[in-house]
Coordinates of C-alpha atoms in Angstrom, one line a residue:
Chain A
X60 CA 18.1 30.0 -15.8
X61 CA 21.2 29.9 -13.6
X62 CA 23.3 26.5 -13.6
X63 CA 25.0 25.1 -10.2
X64 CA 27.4 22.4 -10.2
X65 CA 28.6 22.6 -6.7
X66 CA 27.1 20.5 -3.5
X67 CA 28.3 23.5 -1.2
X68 CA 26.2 25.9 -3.2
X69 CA 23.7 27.3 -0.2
X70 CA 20.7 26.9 -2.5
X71 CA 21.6 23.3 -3.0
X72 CA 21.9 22.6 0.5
X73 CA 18.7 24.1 1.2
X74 CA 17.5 21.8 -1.4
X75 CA 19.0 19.0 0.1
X76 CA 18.2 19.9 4.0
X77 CA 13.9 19.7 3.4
X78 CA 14.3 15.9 3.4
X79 CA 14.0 16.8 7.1
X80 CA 11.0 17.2 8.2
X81 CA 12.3 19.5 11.6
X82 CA 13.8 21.5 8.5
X83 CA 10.5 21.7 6.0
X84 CA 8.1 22.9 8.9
X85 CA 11.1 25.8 10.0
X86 CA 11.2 26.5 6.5
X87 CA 7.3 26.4 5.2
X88 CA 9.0 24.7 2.3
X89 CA 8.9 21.2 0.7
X90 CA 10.8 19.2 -2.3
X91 CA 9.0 16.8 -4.8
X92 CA 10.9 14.5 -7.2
X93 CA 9.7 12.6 -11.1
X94 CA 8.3 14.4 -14.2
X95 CA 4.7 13.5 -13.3
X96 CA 4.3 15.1 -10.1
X97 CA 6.1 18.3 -11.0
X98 CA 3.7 18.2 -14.5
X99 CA 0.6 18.0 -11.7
X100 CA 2.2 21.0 -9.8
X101 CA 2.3 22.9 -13.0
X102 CA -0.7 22.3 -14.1
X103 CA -2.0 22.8 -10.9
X104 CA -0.7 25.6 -11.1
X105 CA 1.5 26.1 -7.9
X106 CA 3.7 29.3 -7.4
X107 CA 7.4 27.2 -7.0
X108 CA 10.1 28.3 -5.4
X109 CA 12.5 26.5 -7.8
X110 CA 12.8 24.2 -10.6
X111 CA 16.3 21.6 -10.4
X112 CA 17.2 19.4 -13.2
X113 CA 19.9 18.3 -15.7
X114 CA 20.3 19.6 -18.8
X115 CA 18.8 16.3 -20.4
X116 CA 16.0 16.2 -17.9
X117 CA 14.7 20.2 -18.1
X118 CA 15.1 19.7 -22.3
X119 CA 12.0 17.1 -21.5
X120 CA 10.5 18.8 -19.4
X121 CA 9.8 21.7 -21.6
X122 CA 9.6 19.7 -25.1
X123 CA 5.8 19.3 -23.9
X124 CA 4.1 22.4 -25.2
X125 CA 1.8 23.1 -22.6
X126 CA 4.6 23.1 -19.9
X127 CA 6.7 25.3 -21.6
X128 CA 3.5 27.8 -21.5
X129 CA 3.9 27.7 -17.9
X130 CA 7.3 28.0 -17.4
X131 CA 9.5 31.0 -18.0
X132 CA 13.0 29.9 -18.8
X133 CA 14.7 32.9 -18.2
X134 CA 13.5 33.2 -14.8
X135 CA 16.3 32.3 -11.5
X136 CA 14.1 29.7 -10.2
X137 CA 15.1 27.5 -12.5
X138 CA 18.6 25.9 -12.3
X139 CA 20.1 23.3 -14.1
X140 CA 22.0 21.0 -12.1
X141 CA 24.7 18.1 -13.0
X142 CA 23.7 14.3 -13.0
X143 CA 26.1 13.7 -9.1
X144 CA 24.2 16.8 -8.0
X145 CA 20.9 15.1 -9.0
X146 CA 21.9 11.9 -7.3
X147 CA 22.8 14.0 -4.6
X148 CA 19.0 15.3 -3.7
X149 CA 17.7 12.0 -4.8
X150 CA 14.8 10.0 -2.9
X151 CA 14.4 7.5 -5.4
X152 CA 16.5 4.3 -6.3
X153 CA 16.0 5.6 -10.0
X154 CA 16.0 9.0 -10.3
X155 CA 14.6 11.4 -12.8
X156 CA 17.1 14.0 -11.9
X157 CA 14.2 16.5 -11.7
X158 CA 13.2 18.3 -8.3
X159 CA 10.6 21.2 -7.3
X160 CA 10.8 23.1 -4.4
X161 CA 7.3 24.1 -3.2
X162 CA 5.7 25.9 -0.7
X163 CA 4.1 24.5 1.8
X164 CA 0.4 25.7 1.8
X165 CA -1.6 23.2 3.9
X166 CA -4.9 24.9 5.8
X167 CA -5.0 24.2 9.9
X168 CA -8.5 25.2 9.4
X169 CA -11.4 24.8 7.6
X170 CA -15.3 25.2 7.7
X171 CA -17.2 22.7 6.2
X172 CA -20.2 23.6 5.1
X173 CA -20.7 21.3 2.0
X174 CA -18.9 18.1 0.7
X175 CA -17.7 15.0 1.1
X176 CA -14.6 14.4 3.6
X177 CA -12.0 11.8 4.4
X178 CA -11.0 12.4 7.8
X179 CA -7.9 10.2 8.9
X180 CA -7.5 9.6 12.5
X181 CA -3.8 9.2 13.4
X182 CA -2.3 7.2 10.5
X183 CA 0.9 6.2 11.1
X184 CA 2.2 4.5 7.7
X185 CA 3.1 7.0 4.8
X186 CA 2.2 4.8 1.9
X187 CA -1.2 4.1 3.4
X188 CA -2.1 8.2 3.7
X189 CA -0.6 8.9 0.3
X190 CA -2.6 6.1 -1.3
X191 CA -6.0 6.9 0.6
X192 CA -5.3 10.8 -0.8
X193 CA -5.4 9.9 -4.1
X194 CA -8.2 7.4 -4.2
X195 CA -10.1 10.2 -2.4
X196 CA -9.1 12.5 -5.3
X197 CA -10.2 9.8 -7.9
X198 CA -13.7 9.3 -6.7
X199 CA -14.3 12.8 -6.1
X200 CA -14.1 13.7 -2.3
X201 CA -14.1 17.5 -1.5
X202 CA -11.0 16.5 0.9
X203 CA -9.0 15.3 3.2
X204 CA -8.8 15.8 6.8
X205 CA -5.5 14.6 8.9
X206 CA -5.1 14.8 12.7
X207 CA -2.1 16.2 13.7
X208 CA -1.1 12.7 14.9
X209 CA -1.0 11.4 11.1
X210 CA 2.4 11.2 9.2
X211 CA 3.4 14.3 7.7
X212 CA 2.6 14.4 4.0
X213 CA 5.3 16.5 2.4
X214 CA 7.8 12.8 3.5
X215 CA 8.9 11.8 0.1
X216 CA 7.3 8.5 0.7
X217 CA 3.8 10.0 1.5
X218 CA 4.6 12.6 -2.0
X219 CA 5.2 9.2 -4.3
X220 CA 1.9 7.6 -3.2
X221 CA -0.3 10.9 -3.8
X222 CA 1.3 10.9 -7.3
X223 CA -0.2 14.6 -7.1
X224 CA -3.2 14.5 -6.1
X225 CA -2.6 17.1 -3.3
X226 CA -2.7 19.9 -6.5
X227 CA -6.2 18.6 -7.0
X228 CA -7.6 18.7 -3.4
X229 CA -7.2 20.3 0.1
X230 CA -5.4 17.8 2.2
X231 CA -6.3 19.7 5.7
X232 CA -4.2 19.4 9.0
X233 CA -6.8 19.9 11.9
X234 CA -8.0 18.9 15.5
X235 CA -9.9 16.4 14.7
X236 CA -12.7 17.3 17.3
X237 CA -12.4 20.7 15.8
X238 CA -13.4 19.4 12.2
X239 CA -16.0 17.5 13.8
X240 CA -17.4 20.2 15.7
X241 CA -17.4 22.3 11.9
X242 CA -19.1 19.7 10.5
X243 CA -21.7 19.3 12.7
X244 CA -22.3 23.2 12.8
X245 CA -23.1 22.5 9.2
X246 CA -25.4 19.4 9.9
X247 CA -23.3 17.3 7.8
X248 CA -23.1 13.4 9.3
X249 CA -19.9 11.9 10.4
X250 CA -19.7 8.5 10.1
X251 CA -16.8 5.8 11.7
X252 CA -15.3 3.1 10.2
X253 CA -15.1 0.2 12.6
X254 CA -13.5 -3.5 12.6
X255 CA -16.7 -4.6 14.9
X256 CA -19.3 -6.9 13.1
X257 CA -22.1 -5.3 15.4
X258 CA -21.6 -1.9 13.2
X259 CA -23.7 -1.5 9.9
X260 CA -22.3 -3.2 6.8
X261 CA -21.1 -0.1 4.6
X262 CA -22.8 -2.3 1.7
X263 CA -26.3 -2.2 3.5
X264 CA -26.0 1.8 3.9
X265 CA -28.0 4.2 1.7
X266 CA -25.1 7.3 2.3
X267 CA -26.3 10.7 2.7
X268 CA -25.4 13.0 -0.5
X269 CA -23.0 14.9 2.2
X270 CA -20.8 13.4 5.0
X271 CA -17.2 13.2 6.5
X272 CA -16.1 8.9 6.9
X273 CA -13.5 8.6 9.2
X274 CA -10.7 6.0 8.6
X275 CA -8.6 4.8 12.1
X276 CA -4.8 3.8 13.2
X277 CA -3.7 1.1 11.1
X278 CA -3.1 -0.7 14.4
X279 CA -5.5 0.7 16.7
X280 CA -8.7 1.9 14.8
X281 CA -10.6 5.4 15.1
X282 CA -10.2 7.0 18.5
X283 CA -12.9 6.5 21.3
X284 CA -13.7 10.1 21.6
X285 CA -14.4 10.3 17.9
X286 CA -16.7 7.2 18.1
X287 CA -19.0 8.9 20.6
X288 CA -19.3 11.4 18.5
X289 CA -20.4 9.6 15.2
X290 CA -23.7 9.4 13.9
X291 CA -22.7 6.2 11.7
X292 CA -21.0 3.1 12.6
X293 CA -20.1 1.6 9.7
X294 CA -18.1 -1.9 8.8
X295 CA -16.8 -3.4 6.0
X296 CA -17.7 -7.5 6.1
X297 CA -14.7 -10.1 6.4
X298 CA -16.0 -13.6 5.2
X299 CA -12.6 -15.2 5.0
X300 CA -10.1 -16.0 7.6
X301 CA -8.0 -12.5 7.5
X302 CA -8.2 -10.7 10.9
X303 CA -8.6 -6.9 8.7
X304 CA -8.0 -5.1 6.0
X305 CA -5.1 -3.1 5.1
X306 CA -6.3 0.8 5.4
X307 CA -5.9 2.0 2.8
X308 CA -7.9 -0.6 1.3
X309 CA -10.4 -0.4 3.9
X310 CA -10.7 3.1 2.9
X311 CA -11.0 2.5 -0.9
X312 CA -13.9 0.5 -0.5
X313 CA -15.5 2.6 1.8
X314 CA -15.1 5.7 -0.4
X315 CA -16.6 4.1 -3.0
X316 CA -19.4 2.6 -2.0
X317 CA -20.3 5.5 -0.1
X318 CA -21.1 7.4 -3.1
X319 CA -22.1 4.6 -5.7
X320 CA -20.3 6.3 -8.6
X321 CA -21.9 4.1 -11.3
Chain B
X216 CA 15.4 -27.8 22.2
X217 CA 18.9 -26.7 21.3
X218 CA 20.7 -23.3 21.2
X219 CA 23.0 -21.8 19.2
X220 CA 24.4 -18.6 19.8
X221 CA 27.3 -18.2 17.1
X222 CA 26.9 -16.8 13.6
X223 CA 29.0 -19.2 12.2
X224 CA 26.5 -22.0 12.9
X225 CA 25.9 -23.6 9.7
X226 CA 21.7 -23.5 10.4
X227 CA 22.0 -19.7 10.9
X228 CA 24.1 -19.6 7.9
X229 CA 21.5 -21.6 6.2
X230 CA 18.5 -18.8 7.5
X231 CA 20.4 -15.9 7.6
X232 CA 20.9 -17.0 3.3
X233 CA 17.0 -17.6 2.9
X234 CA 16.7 -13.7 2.7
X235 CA 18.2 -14.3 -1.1
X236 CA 15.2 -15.3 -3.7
X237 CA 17.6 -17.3 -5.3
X238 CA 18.5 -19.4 -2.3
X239 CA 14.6 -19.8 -1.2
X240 CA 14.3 -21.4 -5.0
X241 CA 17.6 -23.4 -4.3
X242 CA 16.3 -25.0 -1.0
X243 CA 12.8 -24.8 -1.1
X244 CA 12.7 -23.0 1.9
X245 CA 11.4 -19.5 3.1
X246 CA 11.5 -17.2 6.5
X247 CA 9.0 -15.7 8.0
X248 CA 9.3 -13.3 11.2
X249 CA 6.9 -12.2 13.9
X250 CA 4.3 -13.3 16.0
X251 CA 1.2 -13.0 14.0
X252 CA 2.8 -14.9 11.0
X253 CA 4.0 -17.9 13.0
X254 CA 1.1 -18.1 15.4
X255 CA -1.1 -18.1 11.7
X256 CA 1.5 -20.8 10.5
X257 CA 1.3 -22.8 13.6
X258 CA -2.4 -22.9 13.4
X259 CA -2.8 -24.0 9.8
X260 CA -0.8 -25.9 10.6
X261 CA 2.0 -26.1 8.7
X262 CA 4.9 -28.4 9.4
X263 CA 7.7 -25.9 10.2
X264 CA 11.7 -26.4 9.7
X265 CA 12.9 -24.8 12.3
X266 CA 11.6 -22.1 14.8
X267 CA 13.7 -19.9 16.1
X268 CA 13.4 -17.2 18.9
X269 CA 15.1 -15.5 22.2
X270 CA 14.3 -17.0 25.6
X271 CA 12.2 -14.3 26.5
X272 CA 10.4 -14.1 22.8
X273 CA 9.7 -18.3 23.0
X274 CA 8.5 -18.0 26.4
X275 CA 5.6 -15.8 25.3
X276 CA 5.1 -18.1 22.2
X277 CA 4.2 -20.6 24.7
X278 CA 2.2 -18.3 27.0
X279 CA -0.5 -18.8 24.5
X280 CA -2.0 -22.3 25.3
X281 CA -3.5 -22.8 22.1
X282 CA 0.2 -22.4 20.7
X283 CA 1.6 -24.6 23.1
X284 CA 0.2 -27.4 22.2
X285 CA 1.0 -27.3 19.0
X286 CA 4.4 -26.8 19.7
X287 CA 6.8 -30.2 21.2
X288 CA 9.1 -28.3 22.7
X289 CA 11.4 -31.3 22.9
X290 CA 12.2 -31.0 19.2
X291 CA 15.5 -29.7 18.0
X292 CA 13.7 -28.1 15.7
X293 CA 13.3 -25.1 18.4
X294 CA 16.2 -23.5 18.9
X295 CA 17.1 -20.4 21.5
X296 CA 19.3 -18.0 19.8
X297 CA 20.3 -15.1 21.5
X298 CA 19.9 -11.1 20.7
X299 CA 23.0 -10.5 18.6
X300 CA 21.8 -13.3 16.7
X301 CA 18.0 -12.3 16.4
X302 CA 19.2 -9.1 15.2
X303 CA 21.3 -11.0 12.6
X304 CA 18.6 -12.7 11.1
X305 CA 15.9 -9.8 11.3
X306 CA 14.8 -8.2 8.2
X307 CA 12.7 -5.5 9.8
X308 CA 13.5 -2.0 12.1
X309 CA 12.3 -3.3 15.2
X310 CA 12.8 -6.9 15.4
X311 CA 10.3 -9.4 17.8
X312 CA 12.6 -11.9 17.8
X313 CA 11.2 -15.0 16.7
X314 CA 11.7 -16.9 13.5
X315 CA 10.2 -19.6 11.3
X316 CA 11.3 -21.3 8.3
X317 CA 8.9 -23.2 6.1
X318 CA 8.7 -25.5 3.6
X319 CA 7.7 -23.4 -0.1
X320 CA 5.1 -25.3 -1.4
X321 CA 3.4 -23.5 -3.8
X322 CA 1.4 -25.3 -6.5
X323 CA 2.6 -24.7 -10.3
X324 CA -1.0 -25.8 -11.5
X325 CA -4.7 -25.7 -10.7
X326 CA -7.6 -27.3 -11.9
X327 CA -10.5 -24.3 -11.6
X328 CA -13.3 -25.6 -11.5
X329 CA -15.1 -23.8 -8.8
X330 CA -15.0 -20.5 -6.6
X331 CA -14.0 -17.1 -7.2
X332 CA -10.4 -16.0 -7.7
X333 CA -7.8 -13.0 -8.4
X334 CA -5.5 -13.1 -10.8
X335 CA -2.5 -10.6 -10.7
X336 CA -0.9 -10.2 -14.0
X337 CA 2.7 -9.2 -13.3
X338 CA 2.3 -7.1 -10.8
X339 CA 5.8 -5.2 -9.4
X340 CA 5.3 -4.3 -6.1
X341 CA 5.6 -6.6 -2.9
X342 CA 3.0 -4.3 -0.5
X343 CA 0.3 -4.3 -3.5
X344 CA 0.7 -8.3 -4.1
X345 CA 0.6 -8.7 -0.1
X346 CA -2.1 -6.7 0.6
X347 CA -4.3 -7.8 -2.8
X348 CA -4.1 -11.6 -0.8
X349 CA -4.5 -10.4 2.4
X350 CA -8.2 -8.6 0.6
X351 CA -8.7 -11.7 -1.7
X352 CA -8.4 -14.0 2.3
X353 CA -10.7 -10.7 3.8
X354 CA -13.4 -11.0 1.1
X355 CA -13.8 -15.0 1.0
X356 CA -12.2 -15.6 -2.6
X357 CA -11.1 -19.1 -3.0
X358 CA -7.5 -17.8 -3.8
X359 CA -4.7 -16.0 -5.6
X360 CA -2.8 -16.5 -9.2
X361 CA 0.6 -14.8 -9.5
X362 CA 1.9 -15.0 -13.2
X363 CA 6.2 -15.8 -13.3
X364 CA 6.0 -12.1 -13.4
X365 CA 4.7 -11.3 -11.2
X366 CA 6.9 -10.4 -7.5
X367 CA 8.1 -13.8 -5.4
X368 CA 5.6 -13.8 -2.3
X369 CA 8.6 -15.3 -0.5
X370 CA 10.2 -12.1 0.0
X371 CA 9.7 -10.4 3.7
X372 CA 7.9 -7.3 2.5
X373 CA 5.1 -9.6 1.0
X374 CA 5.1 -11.8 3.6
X375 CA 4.2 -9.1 5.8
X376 CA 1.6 -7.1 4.1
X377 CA 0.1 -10.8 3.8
X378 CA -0.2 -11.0 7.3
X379 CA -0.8 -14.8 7.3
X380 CA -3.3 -14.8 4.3
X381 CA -1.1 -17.3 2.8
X382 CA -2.5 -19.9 5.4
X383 CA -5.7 -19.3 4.4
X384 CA -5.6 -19.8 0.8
X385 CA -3.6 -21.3 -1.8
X386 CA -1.3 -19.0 -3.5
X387 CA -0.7 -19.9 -6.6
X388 CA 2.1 -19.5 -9.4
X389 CA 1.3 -20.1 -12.9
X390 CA 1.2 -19.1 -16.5
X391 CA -2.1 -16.5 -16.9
X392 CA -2.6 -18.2 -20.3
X393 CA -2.6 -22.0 -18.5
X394 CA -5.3 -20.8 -15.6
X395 CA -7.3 -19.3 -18.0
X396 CA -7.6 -22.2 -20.2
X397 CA -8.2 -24.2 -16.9
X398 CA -11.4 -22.0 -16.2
X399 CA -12.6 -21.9 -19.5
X400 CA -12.7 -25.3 -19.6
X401 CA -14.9 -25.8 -16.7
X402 CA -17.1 -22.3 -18.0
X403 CA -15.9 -19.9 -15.4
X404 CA -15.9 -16.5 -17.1
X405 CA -12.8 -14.0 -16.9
X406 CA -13.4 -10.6 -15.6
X407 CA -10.7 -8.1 -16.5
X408 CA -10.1 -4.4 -15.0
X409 CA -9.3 -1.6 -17.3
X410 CA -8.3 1.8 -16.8
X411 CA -10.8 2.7 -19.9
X412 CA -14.2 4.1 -19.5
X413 CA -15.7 2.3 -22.2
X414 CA -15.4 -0.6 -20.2
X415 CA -18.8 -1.7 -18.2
X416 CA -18.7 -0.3 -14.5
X417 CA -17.8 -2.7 -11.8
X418 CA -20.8 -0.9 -10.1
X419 CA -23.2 -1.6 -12.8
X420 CA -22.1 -5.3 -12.9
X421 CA -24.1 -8.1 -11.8
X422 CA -21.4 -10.6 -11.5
X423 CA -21.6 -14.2 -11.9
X424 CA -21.6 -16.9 -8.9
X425 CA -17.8 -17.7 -9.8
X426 CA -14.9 -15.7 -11.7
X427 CA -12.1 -15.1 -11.8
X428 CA -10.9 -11.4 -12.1
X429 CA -7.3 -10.4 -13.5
X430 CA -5.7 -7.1 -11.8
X431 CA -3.2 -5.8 -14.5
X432 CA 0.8 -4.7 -13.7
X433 CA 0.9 -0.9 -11.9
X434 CA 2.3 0.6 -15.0
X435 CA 1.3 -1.3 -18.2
X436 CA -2.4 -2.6 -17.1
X437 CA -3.5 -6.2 -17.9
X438 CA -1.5 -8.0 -21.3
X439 CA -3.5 -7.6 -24.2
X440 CA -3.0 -11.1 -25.1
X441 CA -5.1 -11.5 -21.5
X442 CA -7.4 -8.9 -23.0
X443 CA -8.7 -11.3 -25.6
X444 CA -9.5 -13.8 -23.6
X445 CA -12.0 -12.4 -21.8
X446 CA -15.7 -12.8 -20.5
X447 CA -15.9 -9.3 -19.5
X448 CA -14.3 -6.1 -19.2
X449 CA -14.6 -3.7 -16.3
X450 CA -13.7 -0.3 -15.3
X451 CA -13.5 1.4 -11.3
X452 CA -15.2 4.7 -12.5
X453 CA -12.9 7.8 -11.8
X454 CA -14.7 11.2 -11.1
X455 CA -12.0 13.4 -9.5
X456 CA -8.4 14.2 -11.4
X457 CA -6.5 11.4 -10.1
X458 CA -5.3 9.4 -13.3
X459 CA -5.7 6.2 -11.6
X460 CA -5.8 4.2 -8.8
X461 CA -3.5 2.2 -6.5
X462 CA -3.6 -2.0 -7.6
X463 CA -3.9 -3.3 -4.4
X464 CA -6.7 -0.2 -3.6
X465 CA -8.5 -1.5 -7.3
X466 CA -8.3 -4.7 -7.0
X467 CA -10.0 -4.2 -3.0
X468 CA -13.1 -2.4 -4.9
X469 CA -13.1 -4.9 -7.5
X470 CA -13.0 -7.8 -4.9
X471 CA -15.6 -6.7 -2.3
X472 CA -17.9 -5.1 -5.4
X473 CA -17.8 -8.4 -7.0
X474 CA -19.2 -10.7 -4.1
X475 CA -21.1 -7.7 -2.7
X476 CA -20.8 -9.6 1.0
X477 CA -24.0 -8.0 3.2

């Protein structure tokens, strides 16, 4: 363990400096925050780059058993840190002055020849892509695909709302035509999810046992050239007066119903 | 029509405060800001306070036909500000400019004896309370029960994941303990969701014409003295690592897999 107390220490302004996003993708490195995502990336387990905390905040850290198996205390990688320097590479109002640098590992290609996909079609908002991550991690997708034009998911924001669930699945950045064109190679079925009551209700479809659903632009839906290539049009029914569904709700329904978890 | 254009007028003083929960209470009074809200508020309709906008941003309210005649433009009740002053009174990054304050009128009690309806049991985030009535409007539920606990939908970042839901069903705030007893009384069971697999699975669930289904606080679940009470517990089956999901993402699944629209 080494300890730094200093905000001019280089390592700590390397820290500090992947809240950029210009400065994570030069660096291939990212920074994630709280006990419960560095437990995931632990468990997980991730090679880190380093370990930062307070004295109070490693001591918890390690008082459960099956961490401390997992982390060697001795090593440089881990640095204890003062509570202002804590504040200091803080994202959160409240923090847990406890930070992980990681990194970043995220395929820009993929074959897939098996599965089921989540393939996310220019999201802009970074709570709505964290959330659909994890829901796609809880009912047991293979993965997620995001097109270059989706938010960049090592933003704190987009980090919070996985609450880890990118140590249990691949969250892929492709081409979205390219995934398409893999997944067809592979004779598995894309379907679309569209706001357009002419589609087929998602709760009339019998789902294949393998398929990719596709989930659009919060504002502007799923891309025309992606349409055209679906071989589903699928729509989730609005009875009330709302115009549409927030998407990552949109997509939690979808997800599960298309494979009927019982 | 009138027009202001100074900060110091005592009715931009007076909207400019409404952005403090504790003035809202104080004046029974709220803001909202953007097109789609006040054309959805204008359409209810709902007698307004005072609209406020730009020249340029009241001309295009007008544009729209429909809009315009619900609108006496005459009143004094419309009044041109101009940018400085839309800036002053935005609460979002990229302001449009136009401005509506309402009358709160949100009923303390409800006698339920029909329908279906959520129930959100202290729930602590503004985007999952938004968005759960925005799904609840989306799915055709007859409306919304916020405990005291629960997060005051008058606040701008509820107000905008509601996207107008608000004027399409009654939102209501009230003890859990009171609207239970009110649907017991007229023998409309309780559903509640449970992280616990021993609960039944919402997809295994043949629910009843008319419920009402409690969503329990992000952290701490649904109160156990809520528990008690009843009809039925449910669980969202989770088959993946995530621990759990999202509220507003559950209480989507819950929503739509409970009316099972075609």
């Amino acid at each position: 363990m080494q300890e730094i107390n200093s905000m001019n220490n280089p390592t700590i302004k390397h820290v500090r400096k992947l809240q950029q996003k210009k400065y994570r993708n030069q660096e291939q490195e990212y920074i994630i925050e709280g006990f419960h995502l560095i437990e995931e990336a632990l468990k997980a387990p991730k090679r880190f780059k380093f370990l930062l905390g307070t004295k109070e905040a490693l001591d918890k850290l390690v008082a459960n058993p099956e961490l401390a198996d997992l982390l060697n205390l001795n090593s440089s990688k881990i640095i204890q840190i003062n509570d202002s320097l804590a504040e200091h590479l803080s994202q959160t109002v409240t923090t847990q002055e406890i930070f992980m640098v990681l990194p970043i590992n995220q395929p820009g290609t993929y074959s897939f020849n098996y599965g089921r996909w989540v393939i996310l079609d220019g999201l802009a908002d970074p709570g709505n892509v964290g959330t659909i991550v994890r829901t796609a991690d809880a009912a047991g997708y293979n993965g997620v695909v995001l097109s270059p034009y989706s938010v960049d998911i090592y933003n704190a924001k987009v980090q919070r709302s996985m609450q880890g669930s990118q140590f249990h699945l691949p969250v892929i950045r492709q081409d979205i035509n390219a995934a398409i064109a893999s997944l067809k190679e592979n004779d598995i079925p894309v379907l679309v999810s569209l706001l357009n009551q002419n589609a087929q209700s998602v709760f009339d479809y019998g789902a294949p046992a393998q398929f990719a659903i596709v989930v659009g632009n919060e504002a502007h839906g799923v891309s025309a050239s992606v349409i055209e290539q679906a071989d589903q049009e699928l729509y989730i029914p609005i009875t009330g007066k709302a115009e549409s569904l927030n998407a990552a709700v949109a997509a939690g329904i979808l997800m599960y119903q298309l494979v009927q978890v019982k």
